[in-house]
mmCIF file of C-alpha atoms in Angstrom:
data_model
loop_
_atom_site.group_PDB
_atom_site.id
_atom_site.type_symbol
_atom_site.label_atom_id
_atom_site.label_comp_id
_atom_site.label_asym_id
_atom_site.label_seq_id
_atom_site.Cartn_x
_atom_site.Cartn_y
_atom_site.Cartn_z
ATOM 1 C CA MET M 1 -71.992 71.204 103.067
ATOM 2 C CA TRP M 2 -70.380 69.783 100.005
ATOM 3 C CA TYR M 3 -67.457 72.167 100.028
ATOM 4 C CA LYS M 4 -66.610 71.373 103.537
ATOM 5 C CA ARG M 5 -66.290 67.668 102.643
ATOM 6 C CA PHE M 6 -64.194 68.660 99.536
ATOM 7 C CA LEU M 7 -61.854 70.575 101.752
ATOM 8 C CA ALA M 8 -61.472 67.818 104.248
ATOM 9 C CA SER M 9 -60.829 65.234 101.512
ATOM 10 C CA SER M 10 -58.288 67.619 99.771
ATOM 11 C CA LEU M 11 -56.424 68.251 103.105
ATOM 12 C CA ILE M 12 -55.892 64.405 103.471
ATOM 13 C CA VAL M 13 -54.411 64.295 100.017
ATOM 14 C CA PHE M 14 -52.266 67.374 100.964
ATOM 15 C CA LEU M 15 -51.181 66.053 104.234
ATOM 16 C CA CYS M 16 -50.231 62.718 102.676
ATOM 17 C CA ALA M 17 -48.095 64.466 100.131
ATOM 18 C CA VAL M 18 -46.163 66.860 102.484
ATOM 19 C CA SER M 19 -45.565 66.883 106.225
ATOM 20 C CA LEU M 20 -47.508 69.361 108.219
ATOM 21 C CA PRO M 21 -45.972 72.841 108.149
ATOM 22 C CA VAL M 22 -45.187 72.740 111.972
ATOM 23 C CA SER M 23 -43.001 69.717 111.511
ATOM 24 C CA ILE M 24 -41.308 71.168 108.573
ATOM 25 C CA ALA M 25 -40.417 74.436 110.457
ATOM 26 C CA ARG M 26 -39.054 72.454 113.369
ATOM 27 C CA ALA M 27 -36.712 70.489 111.125
ATOM 28 C CA ASP M 28 -33.226 71.893 110.105
ATOM 29 C CA THR M 29 -34.160 72.427 106.418
ATOM 30 C CA ASN M 30 -32.454 74.737 103.941
ATOM 31 C CA SER M 31 -34.210 77.633 102.262
ATOM 32 C CA GLU M 32 -34.823 75.598 99.035
ATOM 33 C CA GLN M 33 -36.805 73.070 100.727
ATOM 34 C CA MET M 34 -38.720 75.422 102.641
ATOM 35 C CA SER M 35 -39.519 77.396 99.294
ATOM 36 C CA ARG M 36 -40.858 73.965 97.844
ATOM 37 C CA GLU M 37 -42.875 73.322 100.977
ATOM 38 C CA ARG M 38 -44.516 76.774 100.690
ATOM 39 C CA LYS M 39 -45.256 76.252 96.960
ATOM 40 C CA VAL M 40 -46.958 73.009 97.629
ATOM 41 C CA LEU M 41 -49.116 74.681 100.301
ATOM 42 C CA PHE M 42 -50.007 77.751 98.110
ATOM 43 C CA GLU M 43 -50.745 75.315 95.130
ATOM 44 C CA HIS M 44 -53.040 73.352 97.395
ATOM 45 C CA MET M 45 -55.014 76.385 98.347
ATOM 46 C CA GLN M 46 -55.194 77.524 94.796
ATOM 47 C CA THR M 47 -56.879 74.027 93.975
ATOM 48 C CA ILE M 48 -59.440 74.647 96.826
ATOM 49 C CA THR M 49 -60.089 78.432 96.416
ATOM 50 C CA GLY M 50 -59.154 79.170 92.733
ATOM 51 C CA VAL M 51 -56.741 82.055 93.757
ATOM 52 C CA PRO M 52 -53.663 81.640 91.842
ATOM 53 C CA TRP M 53 -50.838 80.340 94.100
ATOM 54 C CA GLN M 54 -48.407 83.064 92.938
ATOM 55 C CA TYR M 55 -50.695 85.680 94.717
ATOM 56 C CA LEU M 56 -50.661 83.760 97.745
ATOM 57 C CA ALA M 57 -46.926 83.363 97.629
ATOM 58 C CA ALA M 58 -46.498 87.035 96.776
ATOM 59 C CA VAL M 59 -48.416 88.177 99.903
ATOM 60 C CA ASP M 60 -46.393 85.794 102.238
ATOM 61 C CA GLN M 61 -43.075 86.978 100.750
ATOM 62 C CA TYR M 62 -44.320 90.653 101.121
ATOM 63 C CA GLU M 63 -45.195 90.042 104.597
ATOM 64 C CA ARG M 64 -42.094 88.142 105.462
ATOM 65 C CA SER M 65 -40.077 91.086 103.937
ATOM 66 C CA VAL M 66 -41.623 94.089 105.508
ATOM 67 C CA ARG M 67 -42.812 92.716 108.700
ATOM 68 C CA LYS M 68 -40.200 92.495 111.707
ATOM 69 C CA PRO M 69 -41.345 90.666 114.895
ATOM 70 C CA SER M 70 -41.448 92.868 117.816
ATOM 71 C CA LYS M 71 -38.600 92.467 120.320
ATOM 72 C CA LYS M 72 -41.149 92.501 122.945
ATOM 73 C CA ALA M 73 -43.231 89.801 121.556
ATOM 74 C CA GLU M 74 -43.017 86.397 123.281
ATOM 75 C CA SER M 75 -41.208 83.423 121.533
ATOM 76 C CA PRO M 76 -43.952 81.303 119.752
ATOM 77 C CA SER M 77 -44.723 77.840 121.214
ATOM 78 C CA PRO M 78 -43.919 74.865 119.168
ATOM 79 C CA SER M 79 -47.583 74.719 118.055
ATOM 80 C CA GLN M 80 -47.493 78.151 116.713
ATOM 81 C CA THR M 81 -44.182 77.533 114.711
ATOM 82 C CA ARG M 82 -44.919 79.029 111.256
ATOM 83 C CA LEU M 83 -43.917 78.078 107.703
ATOM 84 C CA THR M 84 -45.482 81.202 106.317
ATOM 85 C CA GLY M 85 -45.103 84.791 107.398
ATOM 86 C CA ILE M 86 -48.655 86.180 106.754
ATOM 87 C CA SER M 87 -49.921 87.859 109.845
ATOM 88 C CA VAL M 88 -53.437 89.137 109.866
ATOM 89 C CA PRO M 89 -54.173 91.969 112.451
ATOM 90 C CA PRO M 90 -56.281 90.702 115.432
ATOM 91 C CA ALA M 91 -59.130 93.122 114.784
ATOM 92 C CA THR M 92 -59.217 92.231 111.066
ATOM 93 C CA TRP M 93 -59.163 88.473 111.885
ATOM 94 C CA SER M 94 -61.791 88.307 114.747
ATOM 95 C CA GLY M 95 -63.757 91.549 113.975
ATOM 96 C CA VAL M 96 -63.386 95.093 115.101
ATOM 97 C CA LEU M 97 -66.292 94.912 117.465
ATOM 98 C CA ASN M 98 -65.608 91.263 118.794
ATOM 99 C CA PRO M 99 -64.834 91.589 122.546
ATOM 100 C CA LEU M 100 -62.391 88.555 122.071
ATOM 101 C CA ASP M 101 -59.329 89.528 120.012
ATOM 102 C CA THR M 102 -58.246 85.878 120.299
ATOM 103 C CA ASP M 103 -61.283 84.452 119.124
ATOM 104 C CA VAL M 104 -60.918 81.354 117.054
ATOM 105 C CA ASN M 105 -64.544 80.342 116.746
ATOM 106 C CA PRO M 106 -65.469 80.702 113.042
ATOM 107 C CA ARG M 107 -69.132 81.535 113.651
ATOM 108 C CA SER M 108 -68.503 84.165 116.198
ATOM 109 C CA ILE M 109 -65.749 85.668 114.152
ATOM 110 C CA ALA M 110 -68.117 85.782 111.053
ATOM 111 C CA PHE M 111 -70.775 87.344 113.225
ATOM 112 C CA PHE M 112 -68.422 90.146 114.251
ATOM 113 C CA GLY M 113 -67.309 90.724 110.578
ATOM 114 C CA GLY M 114 -63.860 89.069 110.992
ATOM 115 C CA ILE M 115 -62.192 87.371 108.056
ATOM 116 C CA GLY M 116 -60.704 84.508 109.902
ATOM 117 C CA LYS M 117 -61.538 81.152 108.690
ATOM 118 C CA ASP M 118 -61.021 77.330 109.425
ATOM 119 C CA GLY M 119 -58.677 76.148 106.723
ATOM 120 C CA ASP M 120 -57.897 72.620 108.058
ATOM 121 C CA GLY M 121 -61.286 71.463 109.153
ATOM 122 C CA ASP M 122 -60.464 71.225 112.871
ATOM 123 C CA GLY M 123 -63.182 73.596 113.928
ATOM 124 C CA LYS M 124 -61.041 76.629 114.689
ATOM 125 C CA ALA M 125 -59.943 79.558 112.895
ATOM 126 C CA ASP M 126 -56.377 79.985 114.386
ATOM 127 C CA PRO M 127 -54.406 83.036 113.093
ATOM 128 C CA HIS M 128 -51.105 81.067 114.169
ATOM 129 C CA ASN M 129 -52.253 78.034 111.845
ATOM 130 C CA ASP M 130 -50.697 78.350 108.388
ATOM 131 C CA LEU M 131 -53.502 76.567 106.692
ATOM 132 C CA ASP M 132 -56.097 78.630 108.457
ATOM 133 C CA VAL M 133 -54.257 81.805 107.604
ATOM 134 C CA VAL M 134 -53.505 81.075 103.969
ATOM 135 C CA TYR M 135 -57.082 79.878 103.452
ATOM 136 C CA THR M 136 -58.286 82.882 104.927
ATOM 137 C CA ILE M 137 -56.210 85.278 102.740
ATOM 138 C CA ALA M 138 -57.259 83.221 99.687
ATOM 139 C CA CYS M 139 -60.938 83.551 100.548
ATOM 140 C CA TYR M 140 -60.589 87.113 101.172
ATOM 141 C CA LEU M 141 -58.999 87.880 97.742
ATOM 142 C CA GLY M 142 -61.217 85.366 96.023
ATOM 143 C CA GLN M 143 -64.361 87.420 96.880
ATOM 144 C CA PHE M 144 -63.104 90.151 94.533
ATOM 145 C CA GLY M 145 -62.854 87.832 91.518
ATOM 146 C CA PHE M 146 -59.830 85.931 89.871
ATOM 147 C CA THR M 147 -58.517 88.106 87.321
ATOM 148 C CA ASP M 148 -55.312 90.063 87.962
ATOM 149 C CA ASN M 149 -57.355 93.240 88.202
ATOM 150 C CA ASP M 150 -59.827 91.787 90.590
ATOM 151 C CA LEU M 151 -57.205 90.399 92.654
ATOM 152 C CA ARG M 152 -55.320 93.858 92.720
ATOM 153 C CA ILE M 153 -58.605 95.337 93.938
ATOM 154 C CA GLY M 154 -58.651 92.857 96.691
ATOM 155 C CA LEU M 155 -55.016 93.606 97.745
ATOM 156 C CA TRP M 156 -55.749 97.227 97.956
ATOM 157 C CA GLN M 157 -58.752 96.780 99.990
ATOM 158 C CA TYR M 158 -56.609 94.739 102.360
ATOM 159 C CA TYR M 159 -53.557 96.936 102.534
ATOM 160 C CA THR M 160 -55.023 100.274 101.449
ATOM 161 C CA TYR M 161 -51.556 101.282 100.223
ATOM 162 C CA ASP M 162 -50.747 101.501 96.480
ATOM 163 C CA ARG M 163 -46.955 100.592 97.066
ATOM 164 C CA SER M 164 -48.150 97.252 98.603
ATOM 165 C CA VAL M 165 -50.209 96.377 95.760
ATOM 166 C CA ARG M 166 -47.513 97.333 93.312
ATOM 167 C CA THR M 167 -44.773 95.418 95.017
ATOM 168 C CA ILE M 168 -47.119 92.239 95.552
ATOM 169 C CA SER M 169 -47.918 92.446 91.821
ATOM 170 C CA GLY M 170 -44.105 92.569 90.887
ATOM 171 C CA LEU M 171 -43.636 89.397 93.005
ATOM 172 C CA VAL M 172 -46.555 87.766 91.267
ATOM 173 C CA LYS M 173 -44.798 88.399 87.935
ATOM 174 C CA LEU M 174 -41.502 86.882 89.164
ATOM 175 C CA TYR M 175 -43.303 83.844 90.412
ATOM 176 C CA ARG M 176 -45.127 83.321 87.127
ATOM 177 C CA HIS M 177 -41.982 83.810 85.067
ATOM 178 C CA HIS M 178 -39.756 81.546 87.109
ATOM 179 C CA ASN M 179 -42.340 79.083 88.455
ATOM 180 C CA THR M 180 -40.325 78.865 91.595
ATOM 181 C CA LEU M 181 -40.255 80.540 95.059
ATOM 182 C CA HIS M 182 -36.440 79.877 95.290
ATOM 183 C CA LEU M 183 -34.904 82.814 93.680
ATOM 184 C CA VAL M 184 -31.401 83.250 94.789
ATOM 185 C CA GLY M 185 -28.165 84.686 93.469
ATOM 186 C CA SER M 186 -26.372 88.035 93.189
ATOM 187 C CA ALA M 187 -23.882 89.898 90.877
ATOM 188 C CA PHE M 188 -21.647 93.004 91.531
ATOM 189 C CA PRO M 189 -23.132 95.998 89.646
ATOM 190 C CA VAL M 190 -20.213 96.217 87.264
ATOM 191 C CA PRO M 191 -18.258 93.437 85.705
ATOM 192 C CA LEU M 192 -15.220 92.631 87.760
ATOM 193 C CA HIS M 193 -12.845 92.642 84.714
ATOM 194 C CA TYR M 194 -13.437 96.287 84.087
ATOM 195 C CA ASP M 195 -11.496 98.997 85.868
ATOM 196 C CA TYR M 196 -13.569 100.364 88.973
ATOM 197 C CA SER M 197 -13.236 101.601 92.516
ATOM 198 C CA TYR M 198 -15.412 102.510 95.230
ATOM 199 C CA ARG M 199 -15.481 103.018 99.112
ATOM 200 C CA SER M 200 -18.137 103.422 101.739
ATOM 201 C CA THR M 201 -19.642 106.969 101.157
ATOM 202 C CA TRP M 202 -23.168 106.364 102.454
ATOM 203 C CA GLY M 203 -24.155 109.360 104.801
ATOM 204 C CA ASP M 204 -21.606 111.761 103.280
ATOM 205 C CA PRO M 205 -22.931 115.250 102.980
ATOM 206 C CA ARG M 206 -24.284 116.529 99.722
ATOM 207 C CA GLY M 207 -24.937 120.194 98.732
ATOM 208 C CA TRP M 208 -26.507 120.258 95.247
ATOM 209 C CA GLY M 209 -30.317 120.801 95.511
ATOM 210 C CA GLY M 210 -30.045 121.510 99.234
ATOM 211 C CA ARG M 211 -28.321 120.032 102.266
ATOM 212 C CA ARG M 212 -28.755 116.144 102.338
ATOM 213 C CA ILE M 213 -26.876 113.019 102.927
ATOM 214 C CA HIS M 214 -25.335 110.589 100.309
ATOM 215 C CA GLU M 215 -27.726 107.625 100.153
ATOM 216 C CA GLY M 216 -25.706 105.080 98.335
ATOM 217 C CA THR M 217 -22.186 104.101 97.326
ATOM 218 C CA ASP M 218 -20.366 105.572 94.419
ATOM 219 C CA ILE M 219 -18.530 103.179 92.070
ATOM 220 C CA PHE M 220 -16.327 104.977 89.744
ATOM 221 C CA ALA M 221 -15.638 103.523 86.280
ATOM 222 C CA GLY M 222 -15.198 104.592 82.759
ATOM 223 C CA TYR M 223 -17.797 105.860 80.508
ATOM 224 C CA GLY M 224 -19.910 103.065 78.953
ATOM 225 C CA THR M 225 -19.018 100.406 81.483
ATOM 226 C CA PRO M 226 -21.929 97.974 81.856
ATOM 227 C CA VAL M 227 -24.083 98.293 84.875
ATOM 228 C CA ARG M 228 -25.764 95.007 86.083
ATOM 229 C CA ALA M 229 -28.880 94.094 88.045
ATOM 230 C CA THR M 230 -27.671 92.603 91.442
ATOM 231 C CA ARG M 231 -30.605 90.539 92.340
ATOM 232 C CA HIS M 232 -33.852 88.959 90.747
ATOM 233 C CA GLY M 233 -36.359 91.783 90.465
ATOM 234 C CA VAL M 234 -38.639 93.859 88.402
ATOM 235 C CA ILE M 235 -37.943 97.324 86.816
ATOM 236 C CA GLU M 236 -40.059 99.808 88.546
ATOM 237 C CA SER M 237 -38.732 103.063 87.275
ATOM 238 C CA MET M 238 -36.683 104.021 84.193
ATOM 239 C CA GLY M 239 -35.832 107.626 83.196
ATOM 240 C CA TRP M 240 -34.648 110.989 84.265
ATOM 241 C CA ASN M 241 -34.213 112.232 87.741
ATOM 242 C CA PRO M 242 -32.928 115.645 88.442
ATOM 243 C CA TYR M 243 -30.605 114.354 91.109
ATOM 244 C CA GLY M 244 -29.646 110.847 89.674
ATOM 245 C CA GLY M 245 -29.782 111.720 85.982
ATOM 246 C CA TRP M 246 -30.623 108.835 83.816
ATOM 247 C CA ARG M 247 -31.617 106.189 86.341
ATOM 248 C CA ILE M 248 -33.152 102.763 86.745
ATOM 249 C CA GLY M 249 -34.939 101.548 89.880
ATOM 250 C CA VAL M 250 -35.290 97.779 90.471
ATOM 251 C CA ARG M 251 -37.651 96.012 93.279
ATOM 252 C CA ASP M 252 -36.041 92.681 94.089
ATOM 253 C CA ILE M 253 -37.426 89.563 95.441
ATOM 254 C CA ASP M 254 -37.028 90.609 99.045
ATOM 255 C CA THR M 255 -38.838 93.992 98.195
ATOM 256 C CA ILE M 256 -35.702 96.005 98.329
ATOM 257 C CA TYR M 257 -35.435 98.760 95.836
ATOM 258 C CA HIS M 258 -32.113 98.993 94.056
ATOM 259 C CA TYR M 259 -31.465 102.513 92.439
ATOM 260 C CA TYR M 260 -28.835 102.951 89.760
ATOM 261 C CA ALA M 261 -27.942 106.651 88.891
ATOM 262 C CA HIS M 262 -26.010 108.845 86.712
ATOM 263 C CA LEU M 263 -26.182 106.478 83.645
ATOM 264 C CA ASN M 264 -24.998 107.288 80.338
ATOM 265 C CA GLY M 265 -27.818 105.196 78.667
ATOM 266 C CA PHE M 266 -30.146 102.162 79.199
ATOM 267 C CA ASN M 267 -29.970 98.614 77.594
ATOM 268 C CA LYS M 268 -32.850 99.064 75.138
ATOM 269 C CA LYS M 269 -33.910 95.503 75.711
ATOM 270 C CA PHE M 270 -35.455 96.373 78.957
ATOM 271 C CA LYS M 271 -38.431 98.631 79.864
ATOM 272 C CA VAL M 272 -40.450 99.367 83.094
ATOM 273 C CA GLY M 273 -42.229 96.244 84.240
ATOM 274 C CA ASP M 274 -39.590 93.819 82.790
ATOM 275 C CA ILE M 275 -38.024 91.045 84.912
ATOM 276 C CA VAL M 276 -34.236 91.068 85.287
ATOM 277 C CA ALA M 277 -31.932 88.466 86.955
ATOM 278 C CA PRO M 278 -28.489 88.870 88.554
ATOM 279 C CA GLY M 279 -25.848 89.874 85.897
ATOM 280 C CA ASP M 280 -28.354 91.346 83.448
ATOM 281 C CA VAL M 281 -26.928 94.346 81.806
ATOM 282 C CA ILE M 282 -29.519 97.106 82.340
ATOM 283 C CA GLY M 283 -27.459 100.297 81.625
ATOM 284 C CA TYR M 284 -24.026 101.868 81.247
ATOM 285 C CA VAL M 285 -21.956 104.073 83.591
ATOM 286 C CA GLY M 286 -22.098 107.853 82.854
ATOM 287 C CA SER M 287 -22.111 111.296 84.517
ATOM 288 C CA SER M 288 -25.679 112.448 83.996
ATOM 289 C CA GLY M 289 -27.765 114.472 86.485
ATOM 290 C CA TYR M 290 -27.772 117.636 88.762
ATOM 291 C CA GLY M 291 -29.971 119.481 86.272
ATOM 292 C CA LYS M 292 -32.586 119.315 83.502
ATOM 293 C CA PRO M 293 -32.909 116.186 81.197
ATOM 294 C CA GLY M 294 -29.644 115.622 79.267
ATOM 295 C CA THR M 295 -27.359 117.347 81.757
ATOM 296 C CA SER M 296 -24.033 115.707 82.105
ATOM 297 C CA GLY M 297 -20.319 116.106 82.978
ATOM 298 C CA LYS M 298 -20.799 117.914 86.244
ATOM 299 C CA PHE M 299 -18.748 115.263 88.089
ATOM 300 C CA PRO M 300 -16.515 112.302 87.050
ATOM 301 C CA PRO M 301 -18.233 109.046 85.550
ATOM 302 C CA HIS M 302 -19.517 106.846 88.185
ATOM 303 C CA LEU M 303 -22.530 104.606 89.149
ATOM 304 C CA HIS M 304 -24.396 105.805 92.226
ATOM 305 C CA TYR M 305 -25.880 102.576 93.738
ATOM 306 C CA GLY M 306 -28.359 102.856 96.580
ATOM 307 C CA ILE M 307 -30.706 100.334 98.212
ATOM 308 C CA TYR M 308 -33.925 101.027 100.096
ATOM 309 C CA LYS M 309 -35.874 98.880 102.549
ATOM 310 C CA ASP M 310 -39.641 98.753 102.311
ATOM 311 C CA ARG M 311 -41.309 98.731 105.681
ATOM 312 C CA GLY M 312 -44.885 98.518 104.570
ATOM 313 C CA ASN M 313 -45.672 102.112 104.866
ATOM 314 C CA GLY M 314 -42.582 103.845 103.552
ATOM 315 C CA GLU M 315 -38.985 103.206 102.770
ATOM 316 C CA TYR M 316 -35.782 104.027 104.255
ATOM 317 C CA SER M 317 -32.049 104.048 102.969
ATOM 318 C CA PHE M 318 -29.435 101.861 104.261
ATOM 319 C CA ASP M 319 -25.771 101.356 103.555
ATOM 320 C CA PRO M 320 -25.227 99.306 100.472
ATOM 321 C CA TYR M 321 -21.366 98.868 101.001
ATOM 322 C CA PRO M 322 -21.457 95.569 103.078
ATOM 323 C CA SER M 323 -23.676 94.068 100.267
ATOM 324 C CA LEU M 324 -21.441 95.293 97.702
ATOM 325 C CA LYS M 325 -18.335 93.788 99.138
ATOM 326 C CA ARG M 326 -20.121 90.468 99.767
ATOM 327 C CA TRP M 327 -21.436 90.259 96.239
ATOM 328 C CA GLU M 328 -17.782 91.163 94.951
ATOM 329 C CA ASN M 329 -16.162 88.580 97.043
ATOM 330 C CA GLU M 330 -18.556 85.909 96.164
ATOM 331 C CA GLU M 331 -18.165 86.783 92.395
ATOM 332 C CA GLN M 332 -14.391 86.655 92.843
ATOM 333 C CA LYS M 333 -14.580 83.256 94.351
ATOM 334 C CA LYS M 334 -16.646 81.747 91.447
ATOM 335 C CA MET M 335 -14.256 83.169 88.909
ATOM 336 C CA ALA M 336 -11.357 81.697 90.792
ATOM 337 C CA LYS M 337 -13.068 78.164 90.776
ATOM 338 C CA LYS M 338 -13.677 78.479 87.169
ATOM 339 C CA LYS M 339 -10.041 79.256 86.507
ATOM 340 C CA LYS M 340 -9.088 76.086 88.494
ATOM 341 C CA ARG M 341 -11.220 73.817 86.177
#
């Protein structure tokens, strides 16, 4: 078939331009180079399938962020070392009724309704091969169409979870805006030259609205102190919350949700769906919350800062204090270097 000849010839071009993912993963490369290599792979698959590389990159980033390897899982062999983190469930790959869940024969996989495909032309549909896996995901999404709406439908059919679709769509937006996978950097939530104080308060008991624990760190500062985005991300929520008052929620590049609460107001420059970068002022410290919209002054002004990890089927809160100390120290070092120049 003509498309198989095209696939084989395009693979030759691809492999001449970049080393095989296996050799890349074995090398001691930094994250920036790994990001470049992944982007080349995704762009290559876009050329073959027509699915925008940003969607393939977003699925990969989502999978690498929410999937944790099992402690019982055996260490992968050198031939199974991966550049990407997409992992297709065995039953989905080989087919629910396939008696062989490790099947790599494209014909029998297709016969049993599996989605696994041969992406590198070696006659095998290997779920541990980056080219096969990314090609498979691209073909799966492409069958629904190529508009954003079509691809979101494909994502929902694959994950059957609205939050997954929303998170991946946010990552797509980030990659389109920046045209790179290497999005790094951080900022402390308030400018360091303002007066502020904080300590580890995660897990402390709280009583308003019922017995609960404190899911965050309180950073005390004066009214109107700027509140900044800490990571690259997309604004998911913005408005009133009975507990948090005026609050903003940002989903970052690692799918972590950053919760900024008790604000005095928002930066009118931003709205839900907008992209933010580390250091962008998104709001201002206040004392809102613990009541109906507009309630304020029930406690001293401070920023409640919380972070939540997406695990694929839900979220859980974890202590932001270590991250805050790290970001604060990193920013202090940068400021010290600037003063020396």
